[in-house]
mmCIF file of C-alpha atoms in Angstrom:
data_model
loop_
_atom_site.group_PDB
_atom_site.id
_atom_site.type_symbol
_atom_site.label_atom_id
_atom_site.label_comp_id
_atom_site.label_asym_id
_atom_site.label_seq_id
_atom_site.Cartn_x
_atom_site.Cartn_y
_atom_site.Cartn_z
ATOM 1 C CA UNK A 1 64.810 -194.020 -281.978
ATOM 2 C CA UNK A 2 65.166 -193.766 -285.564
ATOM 3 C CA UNK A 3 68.818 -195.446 -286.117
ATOM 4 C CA UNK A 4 68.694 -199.369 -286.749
ATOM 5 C CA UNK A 5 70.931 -199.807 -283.576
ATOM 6 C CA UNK A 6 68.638 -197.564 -281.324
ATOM 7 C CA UNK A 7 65.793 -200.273 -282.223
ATOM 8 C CA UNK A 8 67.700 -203.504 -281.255
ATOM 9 C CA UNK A 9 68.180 -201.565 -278.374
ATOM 10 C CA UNK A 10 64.674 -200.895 -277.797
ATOM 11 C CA UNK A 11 63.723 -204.108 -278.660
ATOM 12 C CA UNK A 12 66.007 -205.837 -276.004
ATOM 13 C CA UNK A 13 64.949 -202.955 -273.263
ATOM 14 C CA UNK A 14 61.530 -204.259 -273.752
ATOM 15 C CA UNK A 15 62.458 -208.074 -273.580
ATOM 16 C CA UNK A 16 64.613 -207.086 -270.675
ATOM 17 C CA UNK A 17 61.681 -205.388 -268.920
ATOM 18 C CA UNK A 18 59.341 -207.728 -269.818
ATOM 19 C CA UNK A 19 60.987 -210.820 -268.444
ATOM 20 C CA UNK A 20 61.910 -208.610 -265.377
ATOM 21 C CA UNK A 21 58.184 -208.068 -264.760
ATOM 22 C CA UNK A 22 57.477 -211.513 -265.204
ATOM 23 C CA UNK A 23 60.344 -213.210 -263.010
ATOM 24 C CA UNK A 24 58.282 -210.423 -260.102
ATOM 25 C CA UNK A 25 55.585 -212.471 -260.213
ATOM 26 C CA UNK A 26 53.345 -209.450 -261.706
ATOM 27 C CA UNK A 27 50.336 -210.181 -264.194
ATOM 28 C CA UNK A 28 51.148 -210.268 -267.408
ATOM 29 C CA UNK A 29 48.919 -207.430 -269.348
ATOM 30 C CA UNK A 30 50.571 -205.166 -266.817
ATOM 31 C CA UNK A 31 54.102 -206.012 -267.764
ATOM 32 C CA UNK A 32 53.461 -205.993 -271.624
ATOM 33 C CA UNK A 33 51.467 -202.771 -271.221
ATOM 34 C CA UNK A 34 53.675 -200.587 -268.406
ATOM 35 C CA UNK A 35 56.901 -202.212 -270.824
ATOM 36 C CA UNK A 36 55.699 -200.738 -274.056
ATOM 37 C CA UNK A 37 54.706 -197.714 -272.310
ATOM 38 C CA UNK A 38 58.210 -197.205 -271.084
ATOM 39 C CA UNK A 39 60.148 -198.580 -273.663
ATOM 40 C CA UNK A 40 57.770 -195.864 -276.431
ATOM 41 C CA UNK A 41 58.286 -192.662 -274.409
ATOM 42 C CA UNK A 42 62.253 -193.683 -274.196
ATOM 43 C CA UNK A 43 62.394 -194.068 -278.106
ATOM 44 C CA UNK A 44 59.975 -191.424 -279.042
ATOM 45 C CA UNK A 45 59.470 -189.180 -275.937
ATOM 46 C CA UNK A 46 56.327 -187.758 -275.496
ATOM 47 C CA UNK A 47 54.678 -188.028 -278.637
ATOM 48 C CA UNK A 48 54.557 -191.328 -277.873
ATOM 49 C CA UNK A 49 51.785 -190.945 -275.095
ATOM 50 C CA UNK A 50 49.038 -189.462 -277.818
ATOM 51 C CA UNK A 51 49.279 -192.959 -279.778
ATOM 52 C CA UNK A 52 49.245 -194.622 -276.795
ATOM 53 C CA UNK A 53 46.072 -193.725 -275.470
ATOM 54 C CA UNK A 54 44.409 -194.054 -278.750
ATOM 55 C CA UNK A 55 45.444 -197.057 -279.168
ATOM 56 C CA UNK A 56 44.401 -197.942 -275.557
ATOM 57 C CA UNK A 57 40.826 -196.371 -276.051
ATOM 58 C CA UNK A 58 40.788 -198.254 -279.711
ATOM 59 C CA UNK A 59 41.163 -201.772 -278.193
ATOM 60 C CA UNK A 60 38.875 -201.218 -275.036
ATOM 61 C CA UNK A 61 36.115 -199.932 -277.062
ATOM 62 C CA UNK A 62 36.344 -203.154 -279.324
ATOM 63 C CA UNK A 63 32.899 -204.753 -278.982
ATOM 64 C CA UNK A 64 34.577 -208.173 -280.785
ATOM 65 C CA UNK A 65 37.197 -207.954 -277.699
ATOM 66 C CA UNK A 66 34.752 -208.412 -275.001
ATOM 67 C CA UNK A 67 34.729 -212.058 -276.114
ATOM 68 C CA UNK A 68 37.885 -213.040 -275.284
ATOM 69 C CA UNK A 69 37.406 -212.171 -271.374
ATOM 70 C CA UNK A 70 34.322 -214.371 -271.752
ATOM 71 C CA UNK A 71 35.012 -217.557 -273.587
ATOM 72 C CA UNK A 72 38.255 -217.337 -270.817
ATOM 73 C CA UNK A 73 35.607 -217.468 -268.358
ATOM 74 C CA UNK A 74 33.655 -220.188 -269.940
ATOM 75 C CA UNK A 75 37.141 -222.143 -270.245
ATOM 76 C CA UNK A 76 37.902 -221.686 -266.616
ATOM 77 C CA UNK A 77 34.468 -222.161 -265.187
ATOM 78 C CA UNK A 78 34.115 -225.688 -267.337
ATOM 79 C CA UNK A 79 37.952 -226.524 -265.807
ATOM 80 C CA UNK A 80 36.509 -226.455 -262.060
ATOM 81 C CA UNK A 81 33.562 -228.993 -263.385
ATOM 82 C CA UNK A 82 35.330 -232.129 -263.452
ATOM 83 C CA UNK A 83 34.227 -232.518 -267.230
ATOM 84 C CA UNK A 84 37.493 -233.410 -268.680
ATOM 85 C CA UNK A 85 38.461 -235.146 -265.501
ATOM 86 C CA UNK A 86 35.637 -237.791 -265.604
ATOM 87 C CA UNK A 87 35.591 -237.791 -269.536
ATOM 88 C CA UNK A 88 38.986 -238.799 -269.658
ATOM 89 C CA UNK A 89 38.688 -241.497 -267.061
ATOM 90 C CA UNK A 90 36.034 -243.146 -268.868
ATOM 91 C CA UNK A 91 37.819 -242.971 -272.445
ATOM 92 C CA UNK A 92 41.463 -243.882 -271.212
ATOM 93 C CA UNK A 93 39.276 -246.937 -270.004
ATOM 94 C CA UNK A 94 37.282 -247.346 -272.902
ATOM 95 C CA UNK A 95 40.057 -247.325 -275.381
ATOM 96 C CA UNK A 96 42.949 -249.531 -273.169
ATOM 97 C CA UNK A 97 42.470 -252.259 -275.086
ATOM 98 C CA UNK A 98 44.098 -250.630 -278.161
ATOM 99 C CA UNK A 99 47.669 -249.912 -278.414
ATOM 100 C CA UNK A 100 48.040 -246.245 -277.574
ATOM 101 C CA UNK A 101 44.483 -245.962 -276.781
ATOM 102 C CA UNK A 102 45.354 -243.621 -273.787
ATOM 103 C CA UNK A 103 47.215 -241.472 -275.887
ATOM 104 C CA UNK A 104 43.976 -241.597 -278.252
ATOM 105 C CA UNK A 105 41.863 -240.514 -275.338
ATOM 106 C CA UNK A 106 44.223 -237.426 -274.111
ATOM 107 C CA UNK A 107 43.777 -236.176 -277.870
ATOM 108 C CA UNK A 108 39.962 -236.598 -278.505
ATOM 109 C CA UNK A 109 39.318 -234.948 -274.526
ATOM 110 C CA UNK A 110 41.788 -231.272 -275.581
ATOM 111 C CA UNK A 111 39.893 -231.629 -278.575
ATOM 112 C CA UNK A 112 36.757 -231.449 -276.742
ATOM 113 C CA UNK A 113 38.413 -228.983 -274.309
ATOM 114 C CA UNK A 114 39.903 -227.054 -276.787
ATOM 115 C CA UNK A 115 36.296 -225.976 -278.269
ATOM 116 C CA UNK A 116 35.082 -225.303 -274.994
ATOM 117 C CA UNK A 117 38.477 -223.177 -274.033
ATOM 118 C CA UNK A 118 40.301 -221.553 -277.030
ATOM 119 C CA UNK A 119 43.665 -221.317 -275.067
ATOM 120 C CA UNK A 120 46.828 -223.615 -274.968
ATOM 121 C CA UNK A 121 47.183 -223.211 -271.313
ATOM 122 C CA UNK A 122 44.209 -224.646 -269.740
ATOM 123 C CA UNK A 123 44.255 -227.583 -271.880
ATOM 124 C CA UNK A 124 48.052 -228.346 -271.483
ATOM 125 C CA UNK A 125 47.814 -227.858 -267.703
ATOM 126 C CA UNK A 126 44.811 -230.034 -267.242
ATOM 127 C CA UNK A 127 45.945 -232.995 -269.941
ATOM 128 C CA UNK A 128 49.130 -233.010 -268.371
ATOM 129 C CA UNK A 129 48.009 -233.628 -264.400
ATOM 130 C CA UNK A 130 45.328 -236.049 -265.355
ATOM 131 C CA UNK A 131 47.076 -238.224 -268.237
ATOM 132 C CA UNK A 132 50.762 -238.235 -267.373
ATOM 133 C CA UNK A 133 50.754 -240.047 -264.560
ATOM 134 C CA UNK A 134 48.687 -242.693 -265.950
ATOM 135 C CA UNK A 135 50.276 -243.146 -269.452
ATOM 136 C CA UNK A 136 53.554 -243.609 -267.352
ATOM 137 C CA UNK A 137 52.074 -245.778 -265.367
ATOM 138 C CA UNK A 138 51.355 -248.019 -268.430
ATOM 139 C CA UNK A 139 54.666 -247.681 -269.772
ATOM 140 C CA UNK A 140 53.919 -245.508 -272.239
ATOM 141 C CA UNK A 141 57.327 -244.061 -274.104
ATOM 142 C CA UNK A 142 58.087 -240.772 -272.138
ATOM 143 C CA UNK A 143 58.729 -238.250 -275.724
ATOM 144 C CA UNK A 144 54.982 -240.269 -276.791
ATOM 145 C CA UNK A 145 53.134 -239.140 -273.769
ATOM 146 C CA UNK A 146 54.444 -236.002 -273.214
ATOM 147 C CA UNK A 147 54.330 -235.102 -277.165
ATOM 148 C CA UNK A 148 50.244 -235.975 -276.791
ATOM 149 C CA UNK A 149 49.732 -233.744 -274.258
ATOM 150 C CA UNK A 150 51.789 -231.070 -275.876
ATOM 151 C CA UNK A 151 50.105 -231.676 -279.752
ATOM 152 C CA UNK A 152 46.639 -232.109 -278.277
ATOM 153 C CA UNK A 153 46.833 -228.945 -275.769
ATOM 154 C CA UNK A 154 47.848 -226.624 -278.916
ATOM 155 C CA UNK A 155 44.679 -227.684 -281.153
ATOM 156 C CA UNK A 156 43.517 -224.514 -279.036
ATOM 157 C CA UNK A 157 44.630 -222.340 -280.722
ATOM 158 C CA UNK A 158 43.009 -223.708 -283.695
ATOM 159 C CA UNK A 159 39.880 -225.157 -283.053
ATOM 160 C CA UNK A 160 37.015 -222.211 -282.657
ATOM 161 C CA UNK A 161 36.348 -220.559 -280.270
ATOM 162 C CA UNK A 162 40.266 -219.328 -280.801
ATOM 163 C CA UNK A 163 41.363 -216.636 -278.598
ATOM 164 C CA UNK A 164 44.104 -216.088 -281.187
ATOM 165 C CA UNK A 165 40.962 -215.908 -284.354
ATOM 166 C CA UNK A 166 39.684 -213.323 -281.721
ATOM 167 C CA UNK A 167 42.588 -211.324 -282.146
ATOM 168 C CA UNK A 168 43.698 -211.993 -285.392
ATOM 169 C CA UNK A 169 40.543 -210.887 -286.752
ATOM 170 C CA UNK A 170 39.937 -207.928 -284.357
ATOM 171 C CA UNK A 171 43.449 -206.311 -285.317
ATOM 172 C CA UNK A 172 43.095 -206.952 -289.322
ATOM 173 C CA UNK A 173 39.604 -206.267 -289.773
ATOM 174 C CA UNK A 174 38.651 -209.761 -290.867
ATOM 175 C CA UNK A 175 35.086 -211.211 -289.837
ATOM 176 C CA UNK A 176 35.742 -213.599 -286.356
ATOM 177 C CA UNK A 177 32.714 -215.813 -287.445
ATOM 178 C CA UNK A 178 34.346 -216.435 -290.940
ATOM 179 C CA UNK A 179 37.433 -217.130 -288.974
ATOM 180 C CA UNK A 180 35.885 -219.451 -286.932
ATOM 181 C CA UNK A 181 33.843 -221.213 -289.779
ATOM 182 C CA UNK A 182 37.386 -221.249 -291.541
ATOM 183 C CA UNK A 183 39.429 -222.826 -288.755
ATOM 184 C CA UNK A 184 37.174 -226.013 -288.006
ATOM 185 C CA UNK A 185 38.123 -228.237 -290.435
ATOM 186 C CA UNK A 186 41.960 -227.939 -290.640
ATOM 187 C CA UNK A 187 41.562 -228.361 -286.182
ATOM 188 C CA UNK A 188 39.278 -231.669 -286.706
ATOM 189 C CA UNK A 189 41.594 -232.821 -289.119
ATOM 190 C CA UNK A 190 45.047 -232.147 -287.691
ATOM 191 C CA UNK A 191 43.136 -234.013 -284.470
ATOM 192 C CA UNK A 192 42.581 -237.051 -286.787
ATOM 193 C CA UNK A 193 46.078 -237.189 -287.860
ATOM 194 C CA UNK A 194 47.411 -237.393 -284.623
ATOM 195 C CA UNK A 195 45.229 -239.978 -283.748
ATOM 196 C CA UNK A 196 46.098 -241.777 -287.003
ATOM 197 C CA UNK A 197 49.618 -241.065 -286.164
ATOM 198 C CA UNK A 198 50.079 -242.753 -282.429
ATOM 199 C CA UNK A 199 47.936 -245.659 -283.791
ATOM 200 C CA UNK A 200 50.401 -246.424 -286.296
ATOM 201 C CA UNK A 201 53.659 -245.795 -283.856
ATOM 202 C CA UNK A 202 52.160 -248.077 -281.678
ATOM 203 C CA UNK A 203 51.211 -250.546 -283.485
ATOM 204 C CA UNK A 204 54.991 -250.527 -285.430
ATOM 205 C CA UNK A 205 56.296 -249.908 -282.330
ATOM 206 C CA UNK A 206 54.023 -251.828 -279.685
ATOM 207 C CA UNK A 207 56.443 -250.825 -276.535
ATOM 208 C CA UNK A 208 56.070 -247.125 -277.178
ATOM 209 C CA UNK A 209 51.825 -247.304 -275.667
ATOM 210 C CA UNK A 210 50.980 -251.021 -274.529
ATOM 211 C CA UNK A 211 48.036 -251.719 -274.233
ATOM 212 C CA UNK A 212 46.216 -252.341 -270.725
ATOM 213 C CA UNK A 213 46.424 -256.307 -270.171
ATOM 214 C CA UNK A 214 43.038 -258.152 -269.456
ATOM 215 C CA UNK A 215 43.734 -258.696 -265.762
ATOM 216 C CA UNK A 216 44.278 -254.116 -265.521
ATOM 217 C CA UNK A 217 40.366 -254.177 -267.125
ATOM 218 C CA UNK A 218 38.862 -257.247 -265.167
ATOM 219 C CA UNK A 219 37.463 -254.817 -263.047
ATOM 220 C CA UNK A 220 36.208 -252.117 -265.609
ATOM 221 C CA UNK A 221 32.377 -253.022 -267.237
ATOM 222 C CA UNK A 222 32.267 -251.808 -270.496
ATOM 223 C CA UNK A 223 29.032 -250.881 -270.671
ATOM 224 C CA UNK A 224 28.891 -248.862 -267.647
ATOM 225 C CA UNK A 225 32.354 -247.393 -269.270
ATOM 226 C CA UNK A 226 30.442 -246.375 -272.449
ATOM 227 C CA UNK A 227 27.426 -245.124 -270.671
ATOM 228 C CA UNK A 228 30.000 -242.631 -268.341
ATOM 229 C CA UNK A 229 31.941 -241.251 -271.384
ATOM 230 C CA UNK A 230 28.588 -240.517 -273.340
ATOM 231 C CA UNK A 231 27.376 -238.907 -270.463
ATOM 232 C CA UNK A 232 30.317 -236.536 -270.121
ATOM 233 C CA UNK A 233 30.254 -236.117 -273.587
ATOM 234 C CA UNK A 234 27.419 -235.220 -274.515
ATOM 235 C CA UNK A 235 27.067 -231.576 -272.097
ATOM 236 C CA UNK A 236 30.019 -229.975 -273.592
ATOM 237 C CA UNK A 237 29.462 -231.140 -277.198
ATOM 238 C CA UNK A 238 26.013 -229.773 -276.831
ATOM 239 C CA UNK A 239 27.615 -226.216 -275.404
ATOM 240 C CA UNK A 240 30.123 -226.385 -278.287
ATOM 241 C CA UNK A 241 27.509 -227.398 -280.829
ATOM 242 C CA UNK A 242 25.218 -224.295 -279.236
ATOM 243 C CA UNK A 243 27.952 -221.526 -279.265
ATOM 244 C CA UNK A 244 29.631 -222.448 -282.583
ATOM 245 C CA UNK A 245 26.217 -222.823 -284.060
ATOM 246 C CA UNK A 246 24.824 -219.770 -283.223
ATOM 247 C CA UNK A 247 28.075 -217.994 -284.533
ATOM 248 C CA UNK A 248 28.063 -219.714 -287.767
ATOM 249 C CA UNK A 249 24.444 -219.487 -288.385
ATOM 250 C CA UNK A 250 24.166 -215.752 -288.070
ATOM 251 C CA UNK A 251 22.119 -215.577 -284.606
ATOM 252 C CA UNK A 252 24.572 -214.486 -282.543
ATOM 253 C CA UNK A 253 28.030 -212.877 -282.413
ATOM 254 C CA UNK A 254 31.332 -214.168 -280.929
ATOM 255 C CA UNK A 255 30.566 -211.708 -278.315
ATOM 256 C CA UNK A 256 27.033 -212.769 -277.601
ATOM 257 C CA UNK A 257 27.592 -216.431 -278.030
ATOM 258 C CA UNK A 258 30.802 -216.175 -275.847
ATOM 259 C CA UNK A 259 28.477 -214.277 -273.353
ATOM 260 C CA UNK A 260 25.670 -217.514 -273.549
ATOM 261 C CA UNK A 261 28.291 -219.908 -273.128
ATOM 262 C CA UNK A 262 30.000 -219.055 -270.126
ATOM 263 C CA UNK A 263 26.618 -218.981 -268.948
ATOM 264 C CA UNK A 264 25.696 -222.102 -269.541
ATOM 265 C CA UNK A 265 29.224 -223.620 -268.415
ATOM 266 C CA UNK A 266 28.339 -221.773 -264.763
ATOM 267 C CA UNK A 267 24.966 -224.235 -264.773
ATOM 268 C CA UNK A 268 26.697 -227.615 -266.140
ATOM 269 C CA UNK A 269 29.410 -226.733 -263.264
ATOM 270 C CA UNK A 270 26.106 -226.749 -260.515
ATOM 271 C CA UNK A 271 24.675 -229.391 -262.498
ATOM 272 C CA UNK A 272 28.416 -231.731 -262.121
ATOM 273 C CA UNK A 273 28.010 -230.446 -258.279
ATOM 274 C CA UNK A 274 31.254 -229.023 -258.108
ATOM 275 C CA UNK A 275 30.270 -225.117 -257.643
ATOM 276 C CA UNK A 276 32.489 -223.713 -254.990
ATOM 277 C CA UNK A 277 32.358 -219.621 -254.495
ATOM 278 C CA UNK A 278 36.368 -219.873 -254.288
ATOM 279 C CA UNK A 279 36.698 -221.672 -257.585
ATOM 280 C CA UNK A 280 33.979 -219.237 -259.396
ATOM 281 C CA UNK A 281 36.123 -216.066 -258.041
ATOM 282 C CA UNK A 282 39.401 -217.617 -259.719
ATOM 283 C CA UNK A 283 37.868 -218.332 -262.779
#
């Protein structure tokens, strides 16, 4: 299709088909690649299959691609391990003497889950189930809590190891490590400012995150509070520390670090005690 019409046309055929596939219930990469296939021999007929396969070919014999598939893997595998469930527990506890200290918690565990995922979805979807119900439990202003959830969850696609660097980088020929090494600052610090940021709502506004009253926390020992949040902590920082390290040191490659840590995630998950053969096949 060469006239500027024929393209909006093509354009909304492969929206149209696309949200078809999706409504079906089919997998995505199927309905974004069996879309553009139809939609590009309709516009160009069949000099559009040629491309095509290149193209295909070109992206499956990516050696940087092979880490996305991987640090997916690691992101699902350290899902199933209860790491963000029992970090979170201990920090929302930890912190509910300050005002908005649960929301302070839901960011600093997607930051943690964020380097250890490097999608949106996980994070969101996991934030959401375990901190919802107990920031509206505490009275926490509805647009607060779910705008937490919804900030923190997208610091994936920032923080290293970024599915979206992946791409980005593979398509435009740019260096993934540098990409990484470049992205790690501006994700810390846009974490910091949303912490800064519900600390100061709340305390302008004190009925937007309460905090949890002494008689909520006259069961909860701090020290035994502490001791469970470092002790969560501390495995996934170290895998973080150990993939992003290797990367921006020079000893390994996305690929090869991506590789290491999903391998590592698969023993902290036996290690937590919560390896199930049904949850490894999913992931």
């Amino acid at each position: 299709m060469h006239g500027r019409m024929s393209d909006v046309m093509a354009m909304i055929l492969q929206f149209t088909l696309m949200l078809i596939g999706m409504l079906m219930g089919h997998h995505l990469g199927f309905v974004l690649m069996s879309s553009g296939l139809i939609v590009g021999v309709l516009a160009m007929g069949s000099s559009y299959l040629p491309f095509y396969m290149n193209r295909l070919w070109g992206i499956m014999s990516n050696w940087e691609m092979l880490a996305v598939p991987l640090f997916l893997l690691m992101g699902n595998i350290l899902a199933t391990s209860g790491v963000a469930d029992k970090l979170f527990d201990a920090l929302y506890k930890l912190m509910g003497r300050l005002r908005g200290g649960i929301a302070v918690a839901v960011i600093i565990v997607s930051t943690v889950f964020a380097a250890c995922t490097g999608v949106i979805a996980a994070s969101v979807t996991t934030m959401a189930i375990l901190s919802m119900p107990i920031m509206l439990k505490y009275k926490y202003d509805k647009k607060l809590a779910a705008g937490t959830v919804m900030a923190g969850g997208t610091l994936g696609i920032l923080i290293p190891p970024s599915i979206m660097l992946i791409l980005f980088g593979s398509y435009s020929n740019v260096s993934v490590g540098k990409l990484f090494v470049a992205a790690v600052v501006p994700g810390i610090l846009l974490a910091i400012l949303y912490v800064v940021y519900v600390l100061i709502r709340c305390y302008r506004h004190p009925e937007d995150g309460p905090a949890m009253s002494e008689k909520e926390l006259a069961g909860v020992s701090r020290p035994e509070v502490l001791k469970e949040a470092l002790t969560n902590l501390v495995p996934p920082v170290l895998l973080i520390i150990g993939v992003l390290g290797s990367i921006f040191a020079g000893i390994a490659t996305p690929t090869e670090a991506a590789a290491i840590g999903a391998f590592v995630a698969f023993i902290m998950v036996i290690a937590y005690r919560r390896f199930e053969w049904k949850t490894f096949k999913a992931a």
